[in-house]
Tab-separated table of C-alpha atoms in Angstrom:
chain	number	residue	atom	x	y	z
A	1278	MET	CA	0.000	0.000	0.000
A	1279	THR	CA	1.383	3.398	-0.949
A	1280	THR	CA	0.990	6.446	1.195
A	1281	THR	CA	0.000	9.905	0.053
A	1282	ARG	CA	3.552	11.102	0.664
A	1283	GLU	CA	5.018	8.437	-1.661
A	1284	ARG	CA	2.521	9.299	-4.400
A	1285	SER	CA	3.317	12.985	-4.029
A	1286	GLY	CA	7.038	12.309	-4.418
A	1287	ALA	CA	6.479	10.165	-7.509
A	1288	ARG	CA	4.231	12.832	-9.012
A	1289	LEU	CA	6.956	15.477	-8.629
A	1290	LEU	CA	9.662	13.340	-10.229
A	1291	VAL	CA	8.762	14.038	-13.875
A	1292	PRO	CA	8.522	17.846	-13.526
A	1293	ALA	CA	11.786	17.887	-11.576
A	1294	LEU	CA	13.559	15.884	-14.278
A	1295	MET	CA	12.136	18.097	-17.026
A	1296	PHE	CA	13.259	21.232	-15.181
A	1297	THR	CA	16.753	19.788	-14.747
A	1298	ALA	CA	16.968	18.935	-18.460
A	1299	LEU	CA	15.822	22.451	-19.384
A	1300	VAL	CA	18.427	24.081	-17.140
A	1301	VAL	CA	21.214	21.872	-18.509
A	1302	ALA	CA	20.211	22.680	-22.091
A	1303	ALA	CA	19.992	26.415	-21.358
A	1304	VAL	CA	23.427	26.468	-19.738
A	1305	ALA	CA	25.135	24.281	-22.364
A	1306	SER	CA	23.763	26.025	-25.446
A	1307	PRO	CA	25.560	29.383	-25.065
A	1308	GLY	CA	28.811	27.673	-24.096
A	1309	THR	CA	29.004	25.352	-27.089
A	1310	PRO	CA	30.324	27.951	-29.590
A	1311	LEU	CA	33.128	28.782	-27.152
A	1312	ILE	CA	34.705	25.339	-27.488
A	1313	THR	CA	36.507	26.104	-30.742
A	1314	SER	CA	37.716	29.550	-29.668
A	1315	VAL	CA	39.054	28.236	-26.353
A	1316	ALA	CA	40.758	25.315	-28.091
A	1317	THR	CA	42.324	27.681	-30.607
A	1318	SER	CA	43.574	30.070	-27.942
A	1319	PHE	CA	45.170	27.177	-26.009
A	1320	HIS	CA	46.539	25.605	-29.239
A	1321	VAL	CA	44.664	22.356	-28.637
A	1322	SER	CA	43.449	20.115	-31.447
A	1323	LEU	CA	39.780	19.178	-31.477
A	1324	GLY	CA	40.447	15.930	-33.343
A	1325	THR	CA	39.423	12.597	-31.897
A	1326	ARG	CA	41.889	10.242	-30.296
A	1327	ASN	CA	40.765	7.381	-32.529
A	1328	GLY	CA	41.876	9.201	-35.684
A	1329	ARG	CA	45.608	9.136	-34.947
């Protein structure tokens, strides 16, 4: 038998996960174009390790 508290926690799981995914996407999106400029300024290759 489930209690009201357990049902309430399960009901909040999906919105909490969606909010977390939204925050991660919002933070990662502006930073993505910076990868190439930072790599260039530090003289680091962006090639994969498998393509030696």
